[in-house]
mmCIF file of C-alpha atoms in Angstrom:
data_model
loop_
_atom_site.group_PDB
_atom_site.id
_atom_site.type_symbol
_atom_site.label_atom_id
_atom_site.label_comp_id
_atom_site.label_asym_id
_atom_site.label_seq_id
_atom_site.Cartn_x
_atom_site.Cartn_y
_atom_site.Cartn_z
ATOM 1 C CA MET A 1 -182.759 62.894 136.384
ATOM 2 C CA TYR A 2 -181.813 59.409 135.146
ATOM 3 C CA GLU A 3 -182.367 57.884 138.587
ATOM 4 C CA ALA A 4 -186.026 58.950 138.525
ATOM 5 C CA HIS A 5 -186.328 57.674 134.955
ATOM 6 C CA LEU A 6 -184.848 54.280 135.879
ATOM 7 C CA ARG A 7 -187.147 54.011 138.907
ATOM 8 C CA SER A 8 -190.191 54.774 136.732
ATOM 9 C CA LEU A 9 -189.101 52.092 134.227
ATOM 10 C CA LEU A 10 -188.399 49.405 136.856
ATOM 11 C CA SER A 11 -191.222 50.105 139.296
ATOM 12 C CA PRO A 12 -194.061 48.544 137.207
ATOM 13 C CA LEU A 13 -192.147 45.255 137.058
ATOM 14 C CA GLY A 14 -192.539 44.829 140.820
ATOM 15 C CA ILE A 15 -189.485 42.597 141.126
ATOM 16 C CA TYR A 16 -187.044 45.201 142.521
ATOM 17 C CA ASP A 17 -186.993 46.792 145.957
ATOM 18 C CA LEU A 18 -186.440 50.397 144.901
ATOM 19 C CA GLU A 19 -186.341 51.965 148.373
ATOM 20 C CA GLU A 20 -183.306 54.236 148.801
ATOM 21 C CA HIS A 21 -181.669 52.087 151.481
ATOM 22 C CA SER A 22 -182.043 48.759 149.654
ATOM 23 C CA ALA A 23 -179.315 47.201 147.486
ATOM 24 C CA SER A 24 -181.456 47.543 144.353
ATOM 25 C CA GLY A 25 -182.338 51.162 145.208
ATOM 26 C CA ALA A 26 -178.675 52.024 145.792
ATOM 27 C CA ALA A 27 -177.715 50.391 142.483
ATOM 28 C CA VAL A 28 -180.391 52.409 140.656
ATOM 29 C CA CYS A 29 -179.143 55.570 142.383
ATOM 30 C CA ALA A 30 -175.530 54.834 141.357
ATOM 31 C CA LEU A 31 -176.529 54.041 137.760
ATOM 32 C CA GLY A 32 -178.637 57.204 137.577
ATOM 33 C CA THR A 33 -175.769 59.333 138.913
ATOM 34 C CA GLY A 34 -173.360 57.791 136.393
ATOM 35 C CA LEU A 35 -175.761 58.343 133.511
ATOM 36 C CA ASP A 36 -176.334 61.963 134.632
ATOM 37 C CA THR A 37 -172.558 62.554 134.570
ATOM 38 C CA VAL A 38 -172.227 61.036 131.104
ATOM 39 C CA SER A 39 -175.219 63.039 129.873
ATOM 40 C CA ARG A 40 -173.748 66.345 131.127
ATOM 41 C CA ARG A 41 -170.393 65.558 129.508
ATOM 42 C CA LEU A 42 -172.061 64.663 126.193
ATOM 43 C CA GLU A 43 -174.026 67.936 126.267
ATOM 44 C CA GLU A 44 -170.761 69.835 126.837
ATOM 45 C CA ILE A 45 -169.012 67.975 124.006
ATOM 46 C CA GLU A 46 -171.923 68.638 121.651
ATOM 47 C CA ARG A 47 -171.946 72.348 122.563
ATOM 48 C CA GLU A 48 -168.165 72.733 122.126
ATOM 49 C CA ALA A 49 -168.151 70.770 118.839
ATOM 50 C CA LEU A 50 -170.044 73.520 116.992
ATOM 51 C CA THR A 51 -168.564 76.983 116.451
ATOM 52 C CA ALA A 52 -172.010 78.546 116.797
ATOM 53 C CA THR A 53 -172.489 77.209 120.354
ATOM 54 C CA ALA A 54 -168.943 76.734 121.671
ATOM 55 C CA GLU A 55 -168.069 78.653 124.820
ATOM 56 C CA GLY A 56 -164.666 77.538 126.057
ATOM 57 C CA GLU A 57 -162.553 74.608 124.936
ATOM 58 C CA GLY A 58 -164.161 74.478 121.487
ATOM 59 C CA LEU A 59 -163.326 78.157 120.840
ATOM 60 C CA ALA A 60 -159.785 77.799 122.170
ATOM 61 C CA ARG A 61 -159.119 74.772 119.949
ATOM 62 C CA ARG A 62 -160.421 76.575 116.862
ATOM 63 C CA GLU A 63 -158.439 79.739 117.649
ATOM 64 C CA ALA A 64 -155.299 77.593 117.901
ATOM 65 C CA LEU A 65 -155.729 76.758 114.191
ATOM 66 C CA PHE A 66 -154.919 80.354 113.215
ATOM 67 C CA ALA A 67 -151.592 82.168 113.278
ATOM 68 C CA ARG A 68 -153.035 84.805 115.616
ATOM 69 C CA ARG A 69 -155.865 84.770 118.109
ATOM 70 C CA PRO A 70 -158.772 86.987 116.958
ATOM 71 C CA ALA A 71 -159.115 90.374 118.678
ATOM 72 C CA ALA A 72 -162.342 89.412 120.393
ATOM 73 C CA VAL A 73 -163.140 88.951 124.065
ATOM 74 C CA THR A 74 -166.677 87.648 124.540
ATOM 75 C CA ALA A 75 -167.679 84.154 123.437
ATOM 76 C CA GLU A 76 -170.125 85.642 120.926
ATOM 77 C CA ASP A 77 -167.457 87.870 119.371
ATOM 78 C CA ARG A 78 -164.941 84.996 119.348
ATOM 79 C CA ARG A 79 -167.478 82.799 117.487
ATOM 80 C CA ALA A 80 -168.044 85.543 114.901
ATOM 81 C CA ALA A 81 -164.279 86.034 114.457
ATOM 82 C CA ILE A 82 -163.674 82.313 113.958
ATOM 83 C CA ALA A 83 -166.528 82.111 111.455
ATOM 84 C CA ALA A 84 -165.071 85.093 109.558
ATOM 85 C CA LEU A 85 -161.584 83.574 109.485
ATOM 86 C CA LEU A 86 -162.927 80.227 108.284
ATOM 87 C CA GLN A 87 -164.509 81.962 105.263
ATOM 88 C CA ILE A 88 -161.168 83.154 103.883
ATOM 89 C CA ASP A 89 -160.247 81.443 100.637
ATOM 90 C CA GLY A 90 -159.015 82.336 97.172
ATOM 91 C CA ASP A 91 -162.258 84.200 96.401
ATOM 92 C CA SER A 92 -162.011 86.394 99.513
ATOM 93 C CA LEU A 93 -159.806 89.053 97.979
ATOM 94 C CA THR A 94 -162.456 91.607 97.099
ATOM 95 C CA PRO A 95 -162.465 94.745 99.252
ATOM 96 C CA ALA A 96 -165.969 93.890 100.508
ATOM 97 C CA ALA A 97 -164.905 90.355 101.521
ATOM 98 C CA ILE A 98 -161.745 91.643 103.205
ATOM 99 C CA ASP A 99 -163.806 94.298 104.989
ATOM 100 C CA ARG A 100 -166.315 91.665 106.229
ATOM 101 C CA THR A 101 -163.511 89.410 107.428
ATOM 102 C CA ILE A 102 -161.739 92.176 109.331
ATOM 103 C CA ARG A 103 -164.958 93.269 111.037
ATOM 104 C CA GLY A 104 -165.900 89.629 111.661
ATOM 105 C CA CYS A 105 -162.647 89.203 113.587
ATOM 106 C CA GLY A 106 -163.840 91.737 116.121
ATOM 107 C CA ILE A 107 -161.741 94.554 114.691
ATOM 108 C CA ARG A 108 -163.663 97.798 114.316
ATOM 109 C CA ALA A 109 -162.059 98.703 111.009
ATOM 110 C CA ARG A 110 -162.899 99.065 107.340
ATOM 111 C CA ALA A 111 -160.787 98.184 104.336
ATOM 112 C CA LEU A 112 -160.863 100.623 101.416
ATOM 113 C CA GLU A 113 -159.337 99.899 98.026
ATOM 114 C CA MET A 114 -157.068 102.745 96.972
ATOM 115 C CA GLY A 115 -156.143 101.357 93.550
ATOM 116 C CA GLY A 116 -152.823 100.056 92.286
ATOM 117 C CA GLY A 117 -152.706 97.193 94.785
ATOM 118 C CA GLN A 118 -153.079 99.507 97.769
ATOM 119 C CA LEU A 119 -155.526 99.049 100.603
ATOM 120 C CA ARG A 120 -156.266 101.570 103.342
ATOM 121 C CA VAL A 121 -157.481 100.298 106.702
ATOM 122 C CA ILE A 122 -159.391 102.908 108.670
ATOM 123 C CA PHE A 123 -160.805 102.837 112.179
ATOM 124 C CA PRO A 124 -163.956 104.987 111.871
ATOM 125 C CA GLU A 125 -165.184 104.443 115.440
ATOM 126 C CA VAL A 126 -161.847 105.316 117.083
ATOM 127 C CA ALA A 127 -159.939 108.560 117.332
ATOM 128 C CA GLY A 128 -156.195 108.037 117.210
ATOM 129 C CA GLU A 129 -154.532 104.651 117.352
ATOM 130 C CA PRO A 130 -156.860 101.857 118.546
ATOM 131 C CA GLU A 131 -156.125 100.088 121.789
ATOM 132 C CA ASP A 132 -154.054 96.924 121.190
ATOM 133 C CA PHE A 133 -153.106 98.185 117.727
ATOM 134 C CA ASP A 134 -150.009 95.964 117.556
ATOM 135 C CA GLN A 135 -152.167 92.829 117.867
ATOM 136 C CA ILE A 136 -154.811 94.231 115.491
ATOM 137 C CA ARG A 137 -152.109 95.116 112.919
ATOM 138 C CA LYS A 138 -150.667 91.591 113.026
ATOM 139 C CA ILE A 139 -154.108 90.020 112.593
ATOM 140 C CA ILE A 140 -154.985 92.295 109.666
ATOM 141 C CA LEU A 141 -151.648 91.635 107.946
ATOM 142 C CA ASP A 142 -152.195 87.879 108.402
ATOM 143 C CA ILE A 143 -155.659 88.134 106.838
ATOM 144 C CA LEU A 144 -154.763 90.344 103.888
ATOM 145 C CA PRO A 145 -153.006 88.960 100.812
ATOM 146 C CA CYS A 146 -149.274 89.668 100.878
ATOM 147 C CA HIS A 147 -149.276 91.323 97.435
ATOM 148 C CA LEU A 148 -151.361 94.248 98.710
ATOM 149 C CA GLU A 149 -149.703 97.318 100.144
ATOM 150 C CA VAL A 150 -151.499 98.154 103.382
ATOM 151 C CA GLU A 151 -151.756 101.636 104.854
ATOM 152 C CA PHE A 152 -153.246 102.155 108.322
ATOM 153 C CA TYR A 153 -155.121 105.427 108.651
ATOM 154 C CA PHE A 154 -155.777 106.968 112.074
ATOM 155 C CA ARG A 155 -158.262 109.743 112.691
ATOM 156 C CA TYR A 156 -157.168 112.893 114.550
ATOM 157 C CA LEU A 157 -158.747 116.318 114.951
ATOM 158 C CA THR A 158 -157.836 118.571 112.017
ATOM 159 C CA TRP A 159 -157.301 122.317 111.958
ATOM 160 C CA ALA A 160 -160.229 122.633 109.568
ATOM 161 C CA GLU A 161 -162.512 120.916 112.117
ATOM 162 C CA CYS A 162 -161.225 123.228 114.861
ATOM 163 C CA GLU A 163 -161.978 126.238 112.686
ATOM 164 C CA ALA A 164 -165.428 124.904 111.693
ATOM 165 C CA ALA A 165 -166.298 124.283 115.360
ATOM 166 C CA GLY A 166 -165.158 127.808 116.242
ATOM 167 C CA TYR A 167 -162.644 126.626 118.843
ATOM 168 C CA THR A 168 -160.525 129.270 120.499
ATOM 169 C CA TRP A 169 -157.406 128.617 122.553
ATOM 170 C CA GLY A 170 -159.329 129.967 125.536
ATOM 171 C CA GLN A 171 -162.009 127.263 125.120
ATOM 172 C CA VAL A 172 -159.377 124.566 124.727
ATOM 173 C CA GLU A 173 -157.557 125.687 127.874
ATOM 174 C CA ALA A 174 -160.841 126.032 129.805
ATOM 175 C CA ALA A 175 -161.718 122.437 128.912
ATOM 176 C CA GLU A 176 -158.281 121.484 130.333
ATOM 177 C CA TYR A 177 -157.261 119.556 127.240
ATOM 178 C CA THR A 178 -153.733 118.306 126.919
ATOM 179 C CA TRP A 179 -152.298 118.274 123.412
ATOM 180 C CA GLU A 180 -152.830 114.478 123.275
ATOM 181 C CA SER A 181 -156.438 114.635 124.488
ATOM 182 C CA PHE A 182 -157.248 117.588 122.211
ATOM 183 C CA GLN A 183 -156.066 115.852 119.045
ATOM 184 C CA LEU A 184 -158.384 112.939 119.963
ATOM 185 C CA ALA A 185 -161.412 115.246 120.442
ATOM 186 C CA VAL A 186 -162.724 114.297 117.013
ATOM 187 C CA PRO A 187 -166.357 115.290 116.408
ATOM 188 C CA PRO A 188 -168.676 112.306 115.891
ATOM 189 C CA GLU A 189 -169.306 111.333 112.262
ATOM 190 C CA ARG A 190 -172.702 112.256 110.888
#
């Protein structure tokens, strides 16, 4: 890229032999290669310097600033989690702000104020305990103010839902449910 640019700049002067096998041509080739390398590195540094465009080193360095790594896997989700964590300040203690921060960290949860300094964290898209709950719990407890009492609420199939669906033990056995898989057979929310 830069080699062609240098050749186009120097060619009109007519004082350099710009053939590939000449000393001047080789020097232009070497300079162009060096400038291409520097240009690629600068593009990478610029990309990693901004949370919105970082893909690797920039995300890892930002995540190292926090007590726990966000529960996000893809670069896009990691960027969103970092942005959410960076928004936490003294004014972030409303249930809506806490809820946004938790979801921004890649955790599919909602925070509900229960009154009296209590907060319930629910996982509406997951039946039972979410995968990697230990990590998620630590992240949530790091995010939430220490004066709040936090209750984690997990969703399981209830007897009322079984009755409303008209389940019989015969249907449950025919579907080859185990007790563990049956209690996670929560009907989708409407």
